[in-house]
Short mmCIF file of C-alpha atoms in Angstrom, two decimals:
data_model
loop_
_atom_site.label_atom_id
_atom_site.label_comp_id
_atom_site.label_asym_id
_atom_site.label_seq_id
_atom_site.Cartn_x
_atom_site.Cartn_y
_atom_site.Cartn_z
CA MET A 1011 20.18 12.46 19.83
CA GLU A 1012 17.26 12.52 22.12
CA THR A 1013 16.94 15.92 23.71
CA GLU A 1014 15.58 18.96 21.78
CA SER A 1015 15.66 22.67 22.93
CA TYR A 1016 12.57 23.50 20.97
CA ILE A 1017 9.11 22.51 20.34
CA ASP A 1018 8.63 20.61 17.11
CA LEU A 1019 5.73 22.39 15.59
CA SER A 1020 5.31 20.37 12.57
CA ASP A 1021 5.08 17.10 14.59
CA MET A 1022 2.27 18.76 16.51
CA THR A 1023 0.52 19.72 13.50
CA PHE A 1024 0.86 16.30 11.83
CA GLU A 1025 -0.86 14.78 15.15
CA ASP A 1026 -3.74 16.94 14.77
CA GLU A 1027 -4.20 16.76 11.02
CA GLY A 1028 -3.64 12.99 11.02
CA ALA A 1029 -6.44 12.22 13.39
CA ALA A 1030 -9.06 14.43 11.63
CA GLU A 1031 -8.10 13.81 8.08
CA ALA A 1032 -5.64 11.21 6.44
CA GLN A 1033 -4.41 12.05 3.12
CA MET A 1034 -4.79 8.58 1.82
CA LEU A 1035 -6.66 5.45 2.82
CA VAL A 1036 -5.65 1.84 2.46
CA LYS A 1037 -9.02 -0.32 2.04
CA VAL A 1038 -8.86 -4.10 2.37
CA GLY A 1039 -11.30 -5.85 0.25
CA GLU A 1040 -12.52 -9.02 -1.30
CA ILE A 1041 -13.96 -9.71 -4.80
CA TYR A 1042 -16.53 -12.46 -5.39
CA ARG A 1043 -17.59 -11.74 -8.88
CA TYR A 1044 -16.57 -9.39 -11.67
CA GLU A 1045 -19.53 -7.20 -11.00
CA ASP A 1046 -18.05 -6.24 -7.55
CA LEU A 1047 -15.16 -4.46 -9.32
CA GLY A 1048 -16.87 -0.98 -9.71
CA ALA A 1049 -17.09 -0.55 -5.91
CA ILE A 1050 -13.39 -1.47 -5.64
CA THR A 1051 -12.11 0.66 -8.39
CA SER A 1052 -13.94 3.68 -7.26
CA HIS A 1053 -11.60 3.71 -4.13
CA VAL A 1054 -8.72 3.82 -6.40
CA TYR A 1055 -10.28 6.70 -8.49
CA ASN A 1056 -10.72 8.53 -5.07
CA GLY A 1057 -7.12 8.43 -4.57
CA ASN A 1058 -6.96 5.33 -1.98
CA ILE A 1059 -5.04 2.02 -2.15
CA VAL A 1060 -6.92 -1.25 -2.24
CA LEU A 1061 -5.54 -4.39 -1.01
CA LEU A 1062 -7.74 -7.03 -2.99
CA ASP A 1063 -8.23 -10.51 -1.94
CA ILE A 1064 -9.05 -12.43 -5.11
CA THR A 1065 -9.36 -15.97 -3.53
CA SER A 1066 -12.90 -16.59 -4.39
CA ILE A 1067 -12.30 -15.99 -8.20
CA ALA A 1068 -8.46 -17.16 -8.42
CA ASN A 1069 -9.63 -20.38 -10.06
CA ASP A 1070 -12.14 -18.78 -12.68
CA ASP A 1071 -9.90 -17.97 -15.54
CA LEU A 1072 -12.44 -15.88 -17.30
CA THR A 1073 -13.32 -13.69 -14.43
CA MET A 1074 -9.69 -13.50 -13.42
CA LYS A 1075 -8.85 -12.18 -17.25
CA ARG A 1076 -11.70 -9.63 -17.06
CA VAL A 1077 -10.75 -8.29 -13.71
CA SER A 1078 -7.04 -8.01 -14.58
CA ALA A 1079 -7.81 -6.33 -17.70
CA GLU A 1080 -10.11 -3.72 -15.87
CA LEU A 1081 -7.53 -3.19 -13.24
CA ARG A 1082 -4.90 -2.40 -15.73
CA ASN A 1083 -7.19 -0.02 -17.43
CA VAL A 1084 -8.08 1.79 -14.31
CA VAL A 1085 -4.29 2.21 -13.24
CA ARG A 1086 -3.48 3.46 -16.65
CA ASP A 1087 -6.20 5.96 -16.41
CA VAL A 1088 -4.97 7.32 -12.91
CA ASN A 1089 -1.43 6.63 -13.28
CA GLY A 1090 -1.48 4.12 -10.43
CA ASP A 1091 -0.20 0.66 -10.26
CA VAL A 1092 -1.30 -2.95 -9.85
CA ALA A 1093 0.62 -5.94 -8.80
CA GLY A 1094 0.06 -9.29 -7.06
CA VAL A 1095 1.73 -8.74 -3.63
CA SER A 1096 1.13 -12.21 -1.90
CA LYS A 1097 -0.74 -15.46 -2.91
CA ASN A 1098 -4.34 -14.38 -3.98
CA LEU A 1099 -3.74 -10.66 -2.97
CA ILE A 1100 -3.54 -7.96 -5.59
CA MET A 1101 -2.82 -4.37 -4.57
CA ILE A 1102 -4.04 -1.48 -6.63
CA THR A 1103 -2.69 2.03 -6.12
CA PRO A 1104 -3.76 5.53 -7.09
CA THR A 1105 -2.08 8.31 -8.78
CA GLY A 1106 1.64 8.67 -7.91
CA VAL A 1107 1.92 5.34 -5.78
CA ARG A 1108 4.08 2.59 -7.33
CA ILE A 1109 4.60 -1.01 -6.19
CA ASP A 1110 8.10 -1.86 -5.98
CA ARG A 1111 8.92 -5.31 -7.53
CA ASN A 1112 11.92 -5.74 -5.54
CA LYS A 1113 10.87 -7.58 -2.44
CA ILE A 1114 12.80 -6.64 0.85
CA ARG A 1115 14.52 -9.73 2.12
CA GLY A 1116 15.55 -9.50 5.80
CA GLY A 1117 18.18 -6.75 6.22
CA PHE A 1118 17.45 -5.10 3.03
CA MET B 1329 -0.54 7.60 -42.79
CA GLU B 1330 -1.32 8.16 -39.17
CA THR B 1331 -1.74 11.80 -38.34
CA GLU B 1332 -2.71 13.38 -35.09
CA SER B 1333 -4.23 16.86 -34.99
CA TYR B 1334 -2.69 17.61 -31.53
CA ILE B 1335 -0.15 16.36 -29.12
CA ASP B 1336 -1.70 15.05 -26.00
CA LEU B 1337 0.29 16.80 -23.37
CA SER B 1338 -1.46 15.61 -20.25
CA ASP B 1339 -1.09 12.08 -21.07
CA MET B 1340 2.58 12.65 -21.87
CA THR B 1341 3.36 14.43 -18.57
CA PHE B 1342 1.58 11.76 -16.59
CA GLU B 1343 3.81 9.05 -18.16
CA ASP B 1344 6.97 11.08 -17.76
CA GLU B 1345 6.17 11.87 -14.04
CA GLY B 1346 5.16 8.43 -13.07
CA ALA B 1347 8.18 6.86 -14.59
CA ALA B 1348 10.69 9.06 -13.12
CA GLU B 1349 9.31 9.94 -9.68
CA ALA B 1350 6.40 8.36 -7.86
CA GLN B 1351 5.20 10.27 -4.79
CA MET B 1352 5.07 6.95 -2.83
CA LEU B 1353 6.33 3.40 -3.07
CA VAL B 1354 4.76 0.35 -1.77
CA LYS B 1355 7.65 -1.84 -0.71
CA VAL B 1356 6.95 -5.51 -0.22
CA GLY B 1357 9.22 -7.37 2.34
CA GLU B 1358 9.85 -10.35 4.91
CA ILE B 1359 11.08 -10.20 8.24
CA TYR B 1360 13.38 -13.24 9.66
CA ARG B 1361 14.49 -11.76 12.99
CA TYR B 1362 14.04 -8.59 15.05
CA GLU B 1363 17.33 -7.19 13.85
CA ASP B 1364 15.93 -6.99 10.19
CA LEU B 1365 13.37 -4.25 11.38
CA GLY B 1366 15.68 -1.21 10.99
CA ALA B 1367 15.76 -1.73 7.36
CA ILE B 1368 12.01 -1.96 7.22
CA THR B 1369 11.13 0.94 9.15
CA SER B 1370 13.48 3.25 7.34
CA HIS B 1371 11.27 2.77 4.25
CA VAL B 1372 8.30 4.27 6.39
CA TYR B 1373 10.48 6.93 7.62
CA ASN B 1374 11.14 7.82 3.91
CA GLY B 1375 7.49 8.09 3.44
CA ASN B 1376 6.80 4.63 1.78
CA ILE B 1377 4.45 1.89 2.73
CA VAL B 1378 5.65 -1.56 3.74
CA LEU B 1379 3.66 -4.90 3.37
CA LEU B 1380 5.59 -7.15 5.66
CA ASP B 1381 5.43 -10.85 5.51
CA ILE B 1382 5.89 -12.15 9.19
CA THR B 1383 5.41 -15.74 8.55
CA SER B 1384 8.93 -16.50 9.73
CA ILE B 1385 8.41 -15.00 13.17
CA ALA B 1386 4.67 -15.55 13.66
CA ASN B 1387 5.17 -18.47 16.07
CA ASP B 1388 7.85 -16.59 18.18
CA ASP B 1389 6.02 -14.69 20.74
CA LEU B 1390 8.88 -12.69 22.14
CA THR B 1391 9.96 -11.60 18.68
CA MET B 1392 6.54 -10.68 17.59
CA LYS B 1393 5.99 -8.68 20.82
CA ARG B 1394 9.31 -6.88 20.23
CA VAL B 1395 8.34 -6.19 16.45
CA SER B 1396 4.89 -4.98 17.13
CA ALA B 1397 6.02 -2.54 19.97
CA GLU B 1398 8.70 -1.16 17.50
CA LEU B 1399 6.27 -0.85 14.76
CA ARG B 1400 3.82 1.03 16.93
CA ASN B 1401 6.44 3.42 18.14
CA VAL B 1402 7.27 4.02 14.33
CA VAL B 1403 3.87 4.84 13.13
CA ARG B 1404 3.37 7.04 16.19
CA ASP B 1405 6.48 8.89 15.39
CA VAL B 1406 5.50 9.55 11.82
CA ASN B 1407 1.66 9.66 12.41
CA GLY B 1408 1.25 6.79 9.99
CA ASP B 1409 -0.58 3.30 10.80
CA VAL B 1410 0.13 -0.37 11.34
CA ALA B 1411 -2.28 -3.33 10.97
CA GLY B 1412 -2.67 -6.90 10.31
CA VAL B 1413 -4.20 -7.20 6.78
CA SER B 1414 -4.22 -10.67 6.04
CA LYS B 1415 -2.88 -13.74 7.66
CA ASN B 1416 0.78 -13.17 8.37
CA LEU B 1417 0.66 -9.91 6.47
CA ILE B 1418 1.31 -6.63 8.45
CA MET B 1419 0.95 -3.28 6.70
CA ILE B 1420 2.98 -0.23 7.89
CA THR B 1421 1.99 3.22 6.66
CA PRO B 1422 3.87 6.45 6.49
CA THR B 1423 2.53 9.99 7.50
CA GLY B 1424 -0.85 10.74 6.44
CA VAL B 1425 -1.87 7.26 5.35
CA ARG B 1426 -4.46 5.33 7.38
CA ILE B 1427 -5.49 1.80 7.06
CA ASP B 1428 -9.30 1.37 7.06
CA ARG B 1429 -10.37 -1.37 9.43
CA ASN B 1430 -13.75 -1.86 7.67
CA LYS B 1431 -13.32 -4.57 5.02
CA ILE B 1432 -14.80 -3.99 1.63
CA ARG B 1433 -16.98 -7.04 0.94
CA GLY B 1434 -18.06 -7.71 -2.53
CA GLY B 1435 -20.17 -4.77 -3.74
CA PHE B 1436 -19.03 -2.30 -0.96
#
C-alpha cells in the first residue's frame, strides 16, 4: 500500500542520523605486506567492516599464512568474522557481524 | 590436572551470543537477471549487507540500468548505501551502514 495517512517520524529521524553519523562503515582496502595489517585491523577493532584486496600477497605463502593467522586472532578477539568472499578478496567483520557461507544464487 | 580458578563469563557469553544470533549478516550473492533482485533486496530490508556479483549482467546495459535504479531506491528507502567495491562486485548496505569511498592503501 502506497498511501499513508500519517507522517513516519522514524523515517525522518533515520535520514537525519544517517547523514551525520553512520553506525558502521565498510572500508575497502589493499594489503601489500604483513606490516600493513595493523592499520587494517584497527578499523575492525573500531567496529567497522573491511573488504580487503589481497592480490599483492596472494602468491606469497608465508605472508598469506601470517596474515590469515592474525586476522583469525582479531575476529576471535572481537567476536567478528573473516572469510574469502571473492577471488583475492577477504572480508573481515567486527563484533556481531557474521559472513553467511551460503551464497545467494539468483532467486534465493 | 587442569584447574581454573574462575570461569570466564565474558568469553562464554560472547561465544554463545555470536553463534546463536549475530546482529547483522553479510550475504554474498550473484544476480543473473533483473527478476533476481527482489530476493537480494529483501536481505537489505532485513538489515543485512549484500555483496553482489554482477558479472552475468555487467554487459547488459538495460539490465544494469534497471538494477542500479532499483538498488538506489532501496538504499534511499532504508538509509543504507550502495557502491561498486571491486570489478563486477556491488555492495548494498542496510540502515546505518555506509561504504567509505576512500580506499585504504597499504599502511592507511
